Coordinates of C-alpha atoms in Angstrom, one line a residue:
M1356 CA 137.4 -7.0 64.3
A1357 CA 139.1 -10.2 65.6
K1358 CA 140.1 -12.8 63.0
S1359 CA 137.9 -15.4 64.7
D1360 CA 134.8 -13.2 64.2
V1361 CA 135.0 -13.5 60.4
K1362 CA 135.3 -16.9 58.8
V1363 CA 135.1 -18.0 55.1
L1364 CA 134.0 -21.6 54.4
G1365 CA 135.5 -22.6 51.0
A1366 CA 138.1 -24.3 48.9
W1367 CA 141.2 -22.7 47.4
P1368 CA 140.5 -23.7 43.8
S1369 CA 137.0 -22.3 43.7
P1370 CA 136.5 -19.0 41.8
F1371 CA 133.4 -18.4 43.8
V1372 CA 135.3 -18.6 47.1
M1373 CA 137.9 -16.2 45.7
K1374 CA 135.4 -13.4 45.4
P1375 CA 134.7 -12.8 49.1
R1376 CA 138.4 -13.5 49.9
I1377 CA 139.5 -10.7 47.6
A1378 CA 136.8 -8.4 49.0
L1379 CA 138.0 -9.0 52.5
N1380 CA 141.6 -8.3 51.5
I1381 CA 140.5 -5.0 49.9
K1382 CA 138.9 -4.0 53.1
S1383 CA 141.9 -5.2 55.2
V1384 CA 139.6 -7.5 57.2
E1385 CA 141.3 -10.5 58.8
Y1386 CA 139.5 -13.7 58.5
E1387 CA 139.8 -17.4 59.2
F1388 CA 139.7 -19.6 56.1
L1389 CA 138.1 -23.0 56.7
Q1390 CA 138.7 -25.3 53.8
E1391 CA 136.1 -27.9 52.8
A1392 CA 137.4 -31.2 51.6
L1393 CA 136.8 -32.2 48.0
G1394 CA 133.7 -34.3 47.7
S1395 CA 132.4 -33.8 51.3
K1396 CA 130.4 -31.2 53.2
S1397 CA 131.1 -30.3 56.8
E1398 CA 128.5 -30.0 59.4
L1399 CA 129.3 -26.3 59.7
L1400 CA 128.6 -25.8 56.0
L1401 CA 125.3 -27.7 56.1
K1402 CA 124.3 -25.7 59.1
S1403 CA 125.4 -22.4 57.6
N1404 CA 123.9 -22.9 54.2
P1405 CA 121.1 -25.4 54.5
V1406 CA 119.3 -24.3 51.3
H1407 CA 122.1 -24.7 48.7
K1408 CA 124.6 -26.6 50.8
K1409 CA 127.4 -24.9 48.8
I1410 CA 130.5 -22.8 49.3
P1411 CA 131.4 -20.0 49.9
V1412 CA 129.8 -19.0 53.1
L1413 CA 130.9 -16.0 55.1
I1414 CA 130.3 -16.3 58.8
H1415 CA 130.3 -12.9 60.5
G1416 CA 130.0 -13.4 64.3
D1417 CA 127.3 -16.0 64.3
K1418 CA 125.6 -14.8 61.1
P1419 CA 126.1 -16.8 57.9
V1420 CA 125.9 -15.0 54.5
C1421 CA 125.7 -17.2 51.3
E1422 CA 126.2 -16.7 47.5
S1423 CA 129.5 -15.2 46.4
L1424 CA 128.5 -11.9 45.0
I1425 CA 125.9 -11.3 47.7
I1426 CA 128.8 -11.9 50.2
V1427 CA 130.9 -9.3 48.3
E1428 CA 128.1 -6.7 48.6
Y1429 CA 127.7 -7.6 52.3
I1430 CA 131.4 -7.0 52.9
D1431 CA 131.3 -3.7 51.0
E1432 CA 128.3 -2.4 53.1
T1433 CA 129.5 -3.8 56.4
W1434 CA 133.1 -2.4 56.2
S1435 CA 132.0 0.8 54.5
S1436 CA 134.8 3.0 55.7
A1437 CA 137.4 1.2 53.7
P1438 CA 137.8 1.4 49.9
S1439 CA 134.4 1.1 48.2
I1440 CA 133.9 -2.0 46.0
L1441 CA 130.6 -1.2 44.3
P1442 CA 130.4 2.0 42.3
S1443 CA 128.7 5.0 44.0
D1444 CA 126.8 6.0 40.9
P1445 CA 123.5 4.1 40.6
Y1446 CA 123.9 3.6 36.8
D1447 CA 127.5 2.4 37.1
R1448 CA 126.4 0.1 39.9
A1449 CA 123.6 -1.4 37.8
T1450 CA 126.1 -1.8 34.9
A1451 CA 128.6 -3.6 37.1
R1452 CA 125.9 -5.9 38.4
F1453 CA 124.7 -6.7 34.8
W1454 CA 128.2 -7.7 33.6
A1455 CA 128.9 -9.6 36.8
A1456 CA 125.8 -11.7 36.2
Y1457 CA 126.9 -12.1 32.5
V1458 CA 130.2 -13.5 33.7
D1459 CA 128.5 -16.0 36.1
D1460 CA 125.6 -17.0 33.8
K1461 CA 127.3 -17.0 30.3
L1462 CA 131.1 -16.8 30.4
F1463 CA 131.9 -19.3 33.1
P1464 CA 129.5 -21.9 31.7
S1465 CA 131.2 -21.4 28.3
M1466 CA 134.5 -22.2 30.0
K1467 CA 133.1 -25.3 31.6
E1468 CA 131.7 -26.4 28.2
I1469 CA 135.2 -26.6 26.8
F1470 CA 136.3 -29.1 29.4
I1471 CA 133.3 -31.4 28.8
A1472 CA 133.1 -31.0 25.0
E1473 CA 133.7 -34.3 23.1
G1474 CA 135.4 -34.2 19.7
V1475 CA 137.5 -31.7 17.9
E1476 CA 134.6 -29.7 16.4
A1477 CA 132.6 -29.5 19.6
K1478 CA 135.7 -28.3 21.5
K1479 CA 136.4 -25.8 18.7
A1480 CA 132.9 -24.4 18.8
A1481 CA 133.0 -24.1 22.6
I1482 CA 136.3 -22.2 22.5
Q1483 CA 134.8 -19.8 19.9
Q1484 CA 131.8 -19.2 22.1
L1485 CA 134.0 -18.2 25.0
V1486 CA 136.2 -16.0 22.7
D1487 CA 133.0 -14.2 21.5
G1488 CA 132.0 -13.6 25.1
L1489 CA 135.4 -12.2 26.0
I1490 CA 135.2 -9.8 23.1
L1491 CA 131.9 -8.5 24.5
L1492 CA 133.5 -8.1 27.9
E1493 CA 136.5 -6.3 26.3
D1494 CA 134.0 -3.7 25.1
A1495 CA 132.5 -3.5 28.6
Y1496 CA 135.9 -3.0 30.0
V1497 CA 136.7 -0.1 27.7
K1498 CA 133.4 1.6 28.7
C1499 CA 133.5 0.9 32.4
S1500 CA 137.2 1.6 33.0
K1501 CA 137.1 5.0 31.2
G1502 CA 140.9 4.7 30.5
K1503 CA 141.8 3.6 34.1
P1504 CA 143.4 0.3 35.0
F1505 CA 140.3 -1.5 36.4
F1506 CA 136.7 -2.0 35.5
G1507 CA 136.1 -0.1 38.8
G1508 CA 138.5 2.8 37.9
N1509 CA 141.7 3.3 39.7
E1510 CA 141.0 0.5 42.3
I1511 CA 139.7 -3.0 42.0
G1512 CA 135.9 -3.0 42.1
Y1513 CA 132.8 -5.3 41.9
L1514 CA 133.2 -6.3 38.3
D1515 CA 136.9 -6.8 38.6
I1516 CA 136.3 -9.3 41.4
A1517 CA 133.4 -11.0 39.5
F1518 CA 135.5 -11.6 36.4
G1519 CA 139.0 -11.7 37.9
S1520 CA 138.2 -14.7 40.1
Y1521 CA 137.9 -16.8 37.0
L1522 CA 141.3 -15.9 35.6
G1523 CA 143.0 -19.0 37.2
W1524 CA 140.6 -21.3 35.4
L1525 CA 140.9 -19.3 32.2
R1526 CA 144.6 -19.9 32.2
V1527 CA 144.1 -23.6 32.9
T1528 CA 141.7 -23.7 29.9
E1529 CA 144.4 -22.0 27.8
K1530 CA 147.0 -24.5 29.0
F1531 CA 144.9 -27.6 28.3
N1532 CA 143.8 -26.5 24.9
E1533 CA 147.0 -24.7 23.7
V1534 CA 145.0 -21.6 22.9
K1535 CA 145.3 -17.9 23.9
L1536 CA 142.0 -16.7 25.1
L1537 CA 143.0 -13.2 26.4
D1538 CA 144.5 -12.3 23.1
E1539 CA 146.4 -9.0 22.8
D1540 CA 144.9 -8.5 19.3
K1541 CA 141.3 -9.3 20.1
T1542 CA 141.1 -8.3 23.8
P1543 CA 144.1 -5.9 24.4
G1544 CA 142.5 -4.2 27.4
L1545 CA 141.6 -7.4 29.2
A1546 CA 145.0 -8.9 28.5
K1547 CA 146.7 -5.9 30.2
W1548 CA 144.0 -5.7 32.9
A1549 CA 144.5 -9.4 33.9
D1550 CA 148.2 -8.9 34.6
I1551 CA 147.5 -5.8 36.8
F1552 CA 144.7 -7.5 38.6
C1553 CA 146.7 -10.7 39.4
A1554 CA 149.6 -8.6 40.7
D1555 CA 147.4 -6.6 43.1
P1556 CA 148.2 -7.2 46.8
A1557 CA 144.5 -8.1 47.5
V1558 CA 144.6 -10.8 44.8
K1559 CA 148.1 -12.3 44.4
D1560 CA 148.1 -14.5 47.5
V1561 CA 144.7 -16.0 46.8
M1562 CA 145.0 -16.5 43.0
P1563 CA 145.9 -20.2 42.4
E1564 CA 149.0 -21.1 40.5
T1565 CA 148.1 -22.3 37.0
D1566 CA 150.1 -25.6 37.3
K1567 CA 148.6 -26.4 40.7
L1568 CA 145.1 -25.6 39.5
A1569 CA 145.7 -27.8 36.3
E1570 CA 146.6 -30.8 38.5
Y1571 CA 143.4 -30.2 40.5
A1572 CA 141.4 -30.1 37.2
K1573 CA 142.8 -33.5 36.3
V1574 CA 141.6 -34.9 39.6
L1575 CA 138.1 -33.5 38.9
A1576 CA 138.2 -35.0 35.4
K1577 CA 139.0 -38.4 36.8
M1578 CA 136.2 -38.2 39.4
R1579 CA 133.8 -37.2 36.6
A1580 CA 134.8 -40.0 34.4
A1581 CA 134.6 -42.5 37.3
S1582 CA 131.0 -41.4 38.0
K1583 CA 129.7 -42.0 34.5

């Protein structure tokens, strides 16, 4: 597959864009990464995703595929001869999808809430909500991994990608609030898993550096403040 046949429309800080990029790396598929500028939408993006007008979009040949986890599943099914991303067992697959939805629908919004919470008590409550969610995910990790390094077993799988793509922003949250969220006492499995995940060859080159991502977060905060 030629590199020009596979394109990803996205932006380097986006955890949603990281998901298909990691999946493509796992499958050893070369792709062209087309970055969208902050605050603008290219003609190609609007043409490729006219419904939501959002990144990421995978363009395979002339076919656009939208929504991050849908793209991951498309990649897994299209390049099926390479390492499998989704579990082969139907129950394990349903479990991975359940927790991936939990991460997107509950955990990530809790993280965002910390950034926008006003006042010490509101911020403290938001942090506790996220910690409670991570403790639930710790239990899921123990059950899904069955003593192996990843949620998916010996190799990075669907749920690893779904949660791992948020680790950069989790570390920024820790940095800004001087708090340890992946705590070795409360979430020992996830704390160890995060280090292994970020060091994986499929991940390390697309995982943003914490300091660089923190500077980007400050820009977003200024833009948000200016729009009020």
